[in-house]
Amino acid sequence: MGESSGSVSIDVERISFGGKEHHIQTNYGPVSVAVYGDQDKPALITYPDVALNYMSCFQGLLFCPEAASLLLHNFCIYHISPPGHELGAAPIPADYPVSSADDLANQIADVLVYFGLGSVMCMGVTAGAYILTLFASKYRHRVHGLILVSPLCKAPSWTEWLYNKVCLLLAIVRYYSVPLTIFIMCTLFFSPGIQCNHQVLSNLLYYYGMSGLIKEFLLQRYFSKEVRGNAQVPESEIVQACKSLLEERYSTNVWQFLQSMNGRWDLTESLKKLQCRTLIFVGEYSPFHAEAIHMTSKLDPRHSALVEVQACGSLVTEEQPHAMVIPLEYFLMGYGLYRPCQWNSSPRSPLSPHCISPELLSPESMGIKLKPIKTRISLQV
């Protein structure tokens, strides 16, 4: 897994979905990219949240007929997976250096060079939303627009750091009876900002695997309690499917991405300089709801919109993908993109904003609240 300036691509047919997976060696480490659609169309880059990949993070949205019609008609989709999160990923060695958030953003730039892409549209969820926002702030001319779901933008707080560490460590103690002394030692070893200290907990997670409590912790991050179920109500099929996919994830790989995010920096000042239009979705019950509100308040209100999805957790793309359709449709209309009436028509749609996006009309029927209700107001061609 060493660094190299060369690039090697291995194509794997995904018969059930019709895509190809490319394993690319970038200047910042290897990365997996699954490509779906006509590569002559404009590019849509996606990036998932921690412990997820495109199958567990964007499948619900792309299986929603209206959303699939809108996105696949207008874009070729490039699903980028965090290191070790791709389908069939091998465990990352515990002593392998942790990529910084900047490294992951720079990987995206190398991916664009590899595929010969110019400016792109980006869609990310929580940690993935942070990586794409960081990418947009570093490479402003490469991003036409941002579609962010329950995004992060601030540096990790002591509360977040402690919450993550305690939840993961307690999972090991509760499910595998690790001696309390090891628990205390691990807690002392992991101080924020010292990334090399990930190795002890990485080894424990690698040895004991993705315990039940760790998976429950992640499911709480993704979904509202309504779909997670309880003693009286069974968990939904969406949660069951996600839990099954988490079984395939190596704990060392998850910890690597968590460590990358634990070292992230505050993007608040960079948000004021973004030149692209931004559409933010956040679930009413998302742990990151306040952060999405903060992020929206720092963006240019003329070119940004916030969509609050009622009775939903963070993973809006899976829990309530239908709530994204109308806002997405009107947001993309500002770029001259539209949803076809039939699948057999597929004109090429350039990414060149040239008109005012209409107001997002009657969203209440979709169970959503909008702030503000316009995605753009400029009339400049």
Coordinates of C-alpha atoms in Angstrom, one line a residue:
M1 CA 0.0 0.0 0.0
G2 CA 2.9 2.3 -0.5
E3 CA 2.7 5.6 -2.3
S4 CA 3.4 5.8 -6.0
S5 CA 3.1 8.4 -8.7
G6 CA 1.9 5.8 -11.3
S7 CA -1.7 4.7 -11.8
V8 CA -3.1 1.2 -12.3
S9 CA -6.7 0.4 -13.0
I10 CA -8.4 -2.9 -12.5
D11 CA -11.9 -3.1 -13.9
V12 CA -14.4 -5.4 -12.2
E13 CA -17.9 -5.8 -13.8
R14 CA -20.7 -5.3 -11.4
I15 CA -23.3 -7.2 -13.4
S16 CA -26.2 -6.4 -11.1
F17 CA -25.7 -2.7 -11.3
G18 CA -23.8 -2.3 -14.6
G19 CA -20.8 -0.4 -13.2
K20 CA -17.0 -0.9 -13.2
E21 CA -14.7 -0.6 -10.3
H22 CA -11.3 1.0 -10.7
H23 CA -8.5 0.6 -8.2
I24 CA -6.3 3.6 -8.6
Q25 CA -2.9 4.3 -7.1
T26 CA -2.8 8.0 -6.4
N27 CA 0.0 10.2 -5.0
Y28 CA -1.8 9.9 -1.6
G29 CA -2.4 6.1 -1.5
P30 CA -4.7 3.7 -3.3
V31 CA -8.4 4.5 -3.8
S32 CA -11.3 2.6 -5.3
V33 CA -13.8 4.3 -7.7
A34 CA -16.9 2.6 -9.0
V35 CA -18.1 4.2 -12.2
Y36 CA -21.7 4.1 -13.4
G37 CA -23.1 5.5 -16.6
D38 CA -21.9 7.2 -19.8
Q39 CA -18.5 8.8 -19.2
D40 CA -19.2 11.4 -21.8
K41 CA -21.8 12.9 -19.5
P42 CA -21.0 15.4 -16.7
A43 CA -19.4 13.8 -13.6
L44 CA -21.0 13.4 -10.2
I45 CA -18.6 12.4 -7.5
T46 CA -19.9 10.7 -4.3
Y47 CA -18.2 10.0 -1.0
P48 CA -19.9 8.0 1.9
D49 CA -19.8 8.3 5.6
V50 CA -17.6 6.3 8.0
A51 CA -17.9 2.5 7.7
L52 CA -20.1 2.8 4.5
N53 CA -19.5 2.6 0.8
Y54 CA -21.7 3.5 -2.2
M55 CA -23.7 0.3 -1.8
S56 CA -24.7 1.1 1.8
C57 CA -24.8 4.9 1.5
F58 CA -26.4 5.8 -1.9
Q59 CA -28.2 2.7 -3.0
G60 CA -31.5 3.8 -1.6
L61 CA -31.3 7.1 -3.4
L62 CA -30.4 5.5 -6.7
F63 CA -33.1 2.8 -6.3
C64 CA -35.7 5.6 -5.9
P65 CA -37.0 5.7 -9.5
E66 CA -37.4 9.5 -9.7
A67 CA -34.0 10.2 -8.3
A68 CA -32.3 7.5 -10.4
S69 CA -34.0 9.0 -13.5
L70 CA -32.7 12.5 -12.6
L71 CA -29.1 11.5 -11.7
L72 CA -28.4 8.7 -14.1
H73 CA -29.9 10.7 -17.0
N74 CA -27.7 13.7 -16.4
F75 CA -24.5 12.3 -14.9
C76 CA -21.9 9.6 -15.0
I77 CA -21.5 8.7 -11.3
Y78 CA -18.1 8.2 -9.8
H79 CA -18.4 6.5 -6.4
I80 CA -15.2 7.1 -4.4
S81 CA -14.8 4.8 -1.3
P82 CA -12.6 5.7 1.6
P83 CA -9.5 3.5 1.9
G84 CA -10.5 0.0 3.0
H85 CA -14.2 0.7 2.5
E86 CA -14.7 -0.6 -1.0
L87 CA -16.4 -3.9 -1.8
G88 CA -14.2 -6.8 -1.0
A89 CA -11.6 -4.6 0.7
A90 CA -8.8 -6.4 2.6
P91 CA -7.9 -5.3 6.1
I92 CA -5.5 -2.3 6.3
P93 CA -2.4 -3.3 8.3
A94 CA -2.6 -1.8 11.8
D95 CA 0.8 -0.1 11.4
Y96 CA -0.1 1.6 8.0
P97 CA 0.0 5.4 8.3
V98 CA -3.3 7.1 8.7
S99 CA -4.3 9.4 5.8
S100 CA -5.1 13.0 6.8
A101 CA -8.4 14.6 5.7
D102 CA -6.3 16.7 3.3
D103 CA -4.8 13.5 1.8
L104 CA -8.2 12.1 1.1
A105 CA -9.3 15.4 -0.5
N106 CA -6.1 15.4 -2.6
Q107 CA -6.9 11.8 -3.7
I108 CA -10.1 13.1 -5.3
A109 CA -8.0 15.6 -7.4
D110 CA -5.9 12.7 -8.6
V111 CA -9.0 10.7 -9.4
L112 CA -10.2 13.6 -11.6
V113 CA -6.9 13.7 -13.4
Y114 CA -6.9 9.9 -13.9
F115 CA -10.4 10.0 -15.6
G116 CA -9.6 13.2 -17.4
L117 CA -12.4 15.1 -15.7
G118 CA -12.8 18.9 -15.5
S119 CA -15.3 20.4 -13.1
V120 CA -17.6 18.1 -11.3
M121 CA -20.7 17.9 -9.1
C122 CA -20.2 16.4 -5.7
M123 CA -22.5 14.5 -3.3
G124 CA -21.3 13.4 0.2
V125 CA -22.7 12.2 3.5
T126 CA -21.4 13.4 6.9
A127 CA -17.7 12.5 6.9
G128 CA -17.8 12.2 3.1
A129 CA -19.5 15.6 3.0
Y130 CA -16.6 17.0 4.9
I131 CA -14.0 15.5 2.5
L132 CA -15.9 16.9 -0.5
T133 CA -16.3 20.3 1.1
L134 CA -12.6 20.4 1.9
F135 CA -11.9 19.3 -1.7
A136 CA -14.1 22.2 -3.0
S137 CA -12.2 24.7 -0.8
K138 CA -8.8 23.5 -2.0
Y139 CA -9.8 23.1 -5.7
R140 CA -12.5 25.7 -6.2
H141 CA -12.3 25.6 -10.0
R142 CA -13.0 21.8 -10.0
V143 CA -16.4 21.9 -8.3
H144 CA -19.6 23.1 -9.9
G145 CA -21.8 22.3 -7.0
L146 CA -22.1 20.5 -3.6
I147 CA -24.9 18.3 -2.5
L148 CA -24.2 17.6 1.2
V149 CA -26.1 15.2 3.5
S150 CA -25.8 15.8 7.3
P151 CA -22.4 17.4 6.8
L152 CA -19.6 18.1 9.1
C153 CA -17.6 21.3 8.8
K154 CA -16.1 22.1 12.2
A155 CA -13.1 20.5 13.9
P156 CA -13.9 17.7 16.3
S157 CA -14.8 18.9 19.8
W158 CA -13.8 17.3 23.0
T159 CA -17.3 16.1 23.4
E160 CA -17.3 14.3 20.0
W161 CA -13.8 12.9 20.6
L162 CA -14.7 11.5 24.0
Y163 CA -18.1 10.2 22.8
N164 CA -16.5 8.3 19.9
K165 CA -13.6 6.9 22.0
V166 CA -15.8 5.8 25.0
C167 CA -18.5 4.2 22.7
L168 CA -15.9 2.1 20.8
L169 CA -13.9 1.2 23.9
L170 CA -17.0 0.3 25.9
A171 CA -18.1 -1.9 23.1
I172 CA -14.9 -4.0 23.5
V173 CA -15.2 -4.1 27.3
R174 CA -18.9 -5.0 27.2
Y175 CA -18.9 -7.7 24.5
Y176 CA -15.5 -9.3 25.0
S177 CA -14.6 -8.8 28.7
V178 CA -11.3 -7.0 28.0
P179 CA -9.7 -6.3 31.4
L180 CA -10.5 -2.9 32.7
T181 CA -6.8 -2.1 32.9
I182 CA -6.5 -2.3 29.1
F183 CA -9.6 -0.1 28.8
I184 CA -8.0 2.6 31.1
M185 CA -4.6 2.3 29.2
C186 CA -6.3 2.7 25.9
T187 CA -8.3 5.7 27.1
L188 CA -5.1 7.4 28.3
F189 CA -3.2 6.6 25.1
F190 CA -5.6 8.3 22.8
S191 CA -5.3 12.0 23.1
P192 CA -6.8 14.2 20.3
G193 CA -4.4 15.2 17.6
I194 CA -1.9 12.4 18.2
Q195 CA -2.7 10.2 15.3
C196 CA 0.1 7.6 15.8
N197 CA -1.7 6.5 19.0
H198 CA -4.5 4.8 16.9
Q199 CA -2.5 1.5 16.8
V200 CA -3.5 0.1 20.2
L201 CA -7.2 0.5 19.6
S202 CA -6.9 -0.5 16.0
N203 CA -5.3 -3.8 17.1
L204 CA -8.1 -4.4 19.6
L205 CA -10.8 -3.7 17.0
Y206 CA -9.0 -5.8 14.5
Y207 CA -8.7 -8.8 16.9
Y208 CA -12.3 -8.6 18.3
G209 CA -14.0 -7.5 15.1
M210 CA -17.0 -5.3 14.7
S211 CA -18.9 -6.0 17.9
G212 CA -22.6 -5.7 18.3
L213 CA -22.3 -2.4 20.3
I214 CA -20.0 -0.9 17.8
K215 CA -22.5 -1.6 15.1
E216 CA -25.3 -0.2 17.2
F217 CA -23.2 2.9 17.7
L218 CA -22.8 3.4 14.0
L219 CA -26.5 2.7 13.3
Q220 CA -27.4 5.4 15.8
R221 CA -25.1 7.7 13.8
Y222 CA -27.0 6.9 10.6
F223 CA -30.7 6.3 11.4
S224 CA -33.5 7.7 13.5
K225 CA -34.8 5.6 16.3
E226 CA -38.0 5.0 14.4
V227 CA -36.4 2.8 11.9
R228 CA -33.9 1.2 14.3
G229 CA -36.8 -0.3 16.2
N230 CA -37.0 -1.4 19.8
A231 CA -38.3 -4.3 21.9
Q232 CA -41.9 -3.8 20.6
V233 CA -41.1 -2.7 17.0
P234 CA -38.7 -4.6 14.7
E235 CA -36.0 -2.7 12.9
S236 CA -36.6 -1.8 9.3
E237 CA -35.3 -3.6 6.3
I238 CA -33.0 -0.6 5.6
V239 CA -31.3 -1.0 9.0
Q240 CA -31.1 -4.8 8.6
A241 CA -29.4 -4.4 5.2
C242 CA -27.0 -1.8 6.6
K243 CA -26.2 -4.0 9.6
S244 CA -25.4 -6.9 7.2
L245 CA -23.1 -4.7 5.2
L246 CA -21.3 -3.6 8.4
E247 CA -20.5 -7.3 9.0
E248 CA -18.2 -7.2 6.0
R249 CA -16.3 -4.1 7.2
Y250 CA -12.9 -4.7 8.9
S251 CA -12.7 -2.7 12.1
T252 CA -9.1 -1.6 11.4
N253 CA -10.3 0.0 8.1
V254 CA -13.1 1.8 9.9
W255 CA -10.7 3.1 12.6
Q256 CA -8.4 4.4 9.9
F257 CA -11.2 6.6 8.5
L258 CA -12.3 7.7 12.0
Q259 CA -8.7 8.7 12.8
S260 CA -8.6 10.8 9.6
M261 CA -11.8 12.5 10.6
N262 CA -10.6 13.0 14.2
G263 CA -7.7 15.1 12.8
R264 CA -9.9 17.3 10.6
W265 CA -9.7 21.1 10.8
D266 CA -12.4 23.7 10.9
L267 CA -13.7 24.7 7.5
T268 CA -15.9 27.6 8.7
E269 CA -13.7 30.4 7.2
S270 CA -13.3 28.4 3.9
L271 CA -17.1 28.2 3.5
K272 CA -17.2 32.0 3.0
K273 CA -14.9 31.6 0.0
L274 CA -16.7 28.8 -1.8
Q275 CA -17.7 29.7 -5.3
C276 CA -20.1 26.8 -6.0
R277 CA -23.7 26.4 -5.2
T278 CA -24.6 24.2 -2.3
L279 CA -27.6 22.2 -1.3
I280 CA -27.6 20.7 2.2
F281 CA -29.9 18.0 3.5
V282 CA -30.1 17.1 7.2
G283 CA -32.4 14.8 9.1
E284 CA -34.5 16.2 11.9
Y285 CA -33.0 13.7 14.3
S286 CA -29.4 13.7 13.0
P287 CA -26.7 14.1 15.6
F288 CA -25.2 16.6 13.1
H289 CA -28.3 18.7 12.7
A290 CA -26.7 21.7 14.6
E291 CA -23.6 21.5 12.5
A292 CA -25.6 21.6 9.3
I293 CA -27.4 24.7 10.6
H294 CA -24.0 26.3 11.4
M295 CA -22.6 25.4 8.0
T296 CA -25.6 26.9 6.2
S297 CA -25.3 30.2 8.2
K298 CA -21.7 30.6 6.9
L299 CA -22.5 30.0 3.2
D300 CA -23.6 32.7 0.8
P301 CA -27.4 32.6 1.2
R302 CA -27.8 33.6 -2.5
H303 CA -26.2 30.3 -3.6
S304 CA -27.2 27.8 -0.8
A305 CA -30.2 26.0 0.5
L306 CA -30.9 23.9 3.6
V307 CA -33.5 21.0 3.5
E308 CA -34.5 19.7 6.9
V309 CA -36.1 16.2 6.5
Q310 CA -38.6 15.5 9.2
A311 CA -38.5 12.2 11.2
C312 CA -35.2 11.2 9.7
G313 CA -31.7 10.5 10.9
S314 CA -28.4 11.4 9.2
L315 CA -28.5 9.0 6.3
V316 CA -31.3 10.7 4.3
T317 CA -30.1 8.9 1.1
E318 CA -31.2 5.6 2.6
E319 CA -33.9 6.4 5.2
Q320 CA -35.9 9.0 3.2
P321 CA -34.5 9.2 -0.3
H322 CA -37.8 10.3 -1.8
A323 CA -37.6 13.5 0.3
M324 CA -34.5 14.5 -1.8
V325 CA -36.1 14.3 -5.2
I326 CA -37.9 17.7 -5.5
P327 CA -35.0 19.8 -4.0
L328 CA -32.5 17.9 -6.2
E329 CA -34.6 18.5 -9.3
Y330 CA -34.9 22.2 -8.8
F331 CA -31.3 22.6 -7.7
L332 CA -30.1 20.8 -10.9
M333 CA -32.5 22.8 -13.0
G334 CA -30.2 25.8 -12.2
Y335 CA -27.5 24.0 -14.2
G336 CA -29.7 23.2 -17.2
L337 CA -30.3 19.6 -16.0
Y338 CA -33.7 18.0 -15.7
R339 CA -35.5 14.7 -15.2
P340 CA -36.7 13.0 -18.4
C341 CA -40.2 11.7 -18.7
Q342 CA -38.9 8.5 -20.3
W343 CA -35.7 6.5 -19.9
N344 CA -35.1 6.2 -23.7
S345 CA -34.4 9.9 -24.1
S346 CA -30.8 10.9 -23.1
P347 CA -29.6 14.2 -24.5
R348 CA -26.3 15.5 -23.2
S349 CA -26.7 18.2 -20.5
P350 CA -23.8 20.6 -20.0
L351 CA -23.0 21.8 -16.5
S352 CA -23.3 25.5 -17.2
P353 CA -25.6 27.5 -14.9
H354 CA -27.7 29.8 -17.0
C355 CA -31.1 30.3 -15.4
I356 CA -32.8 31.0 -12.1
S357 CA -33.8 27.9 -10.2
P358 CA -37.6 28.0 -9.5
E359 CA -38.7 28.1 -5.9
L360 CA -38.9 24.7 -4.2
L361 CA -42.7 24.5 -4.4
S362 CA -45.0 22.6 -2.0
P363 CA -42.2 20.6 -0.1
E364 CA -44.6 19.9 2.8
S365 CA -46.1 17.1 0.8
M366 CA -42.7 15.4 0.8
G367 CA -42.3 15.9 4.6
I368 CA -39.5 18.4 4.4
K369 CA -38.8 22.0 5.5
L370 CA -36.7 24.4 3.4
K371 CA -34.4 27.2 4.6
P372 CA -34.1 29.2 2.4
I373 CA -36.4 28.2 -0.4
K374 CA -34.2 29.3 -3.3
T375 CA -31.0 27.5 -4.5
R376 CA -29.8 30.5 -6.5
I377 CA -31.0 34.0 -7.4
S378 CA -28.3 35.2 -9.8
L379 CA -29.5 35.9 -13.4
Q380 CA -26.1 36.1 -14.9
V381 CA -25.4 33.8 -17.8

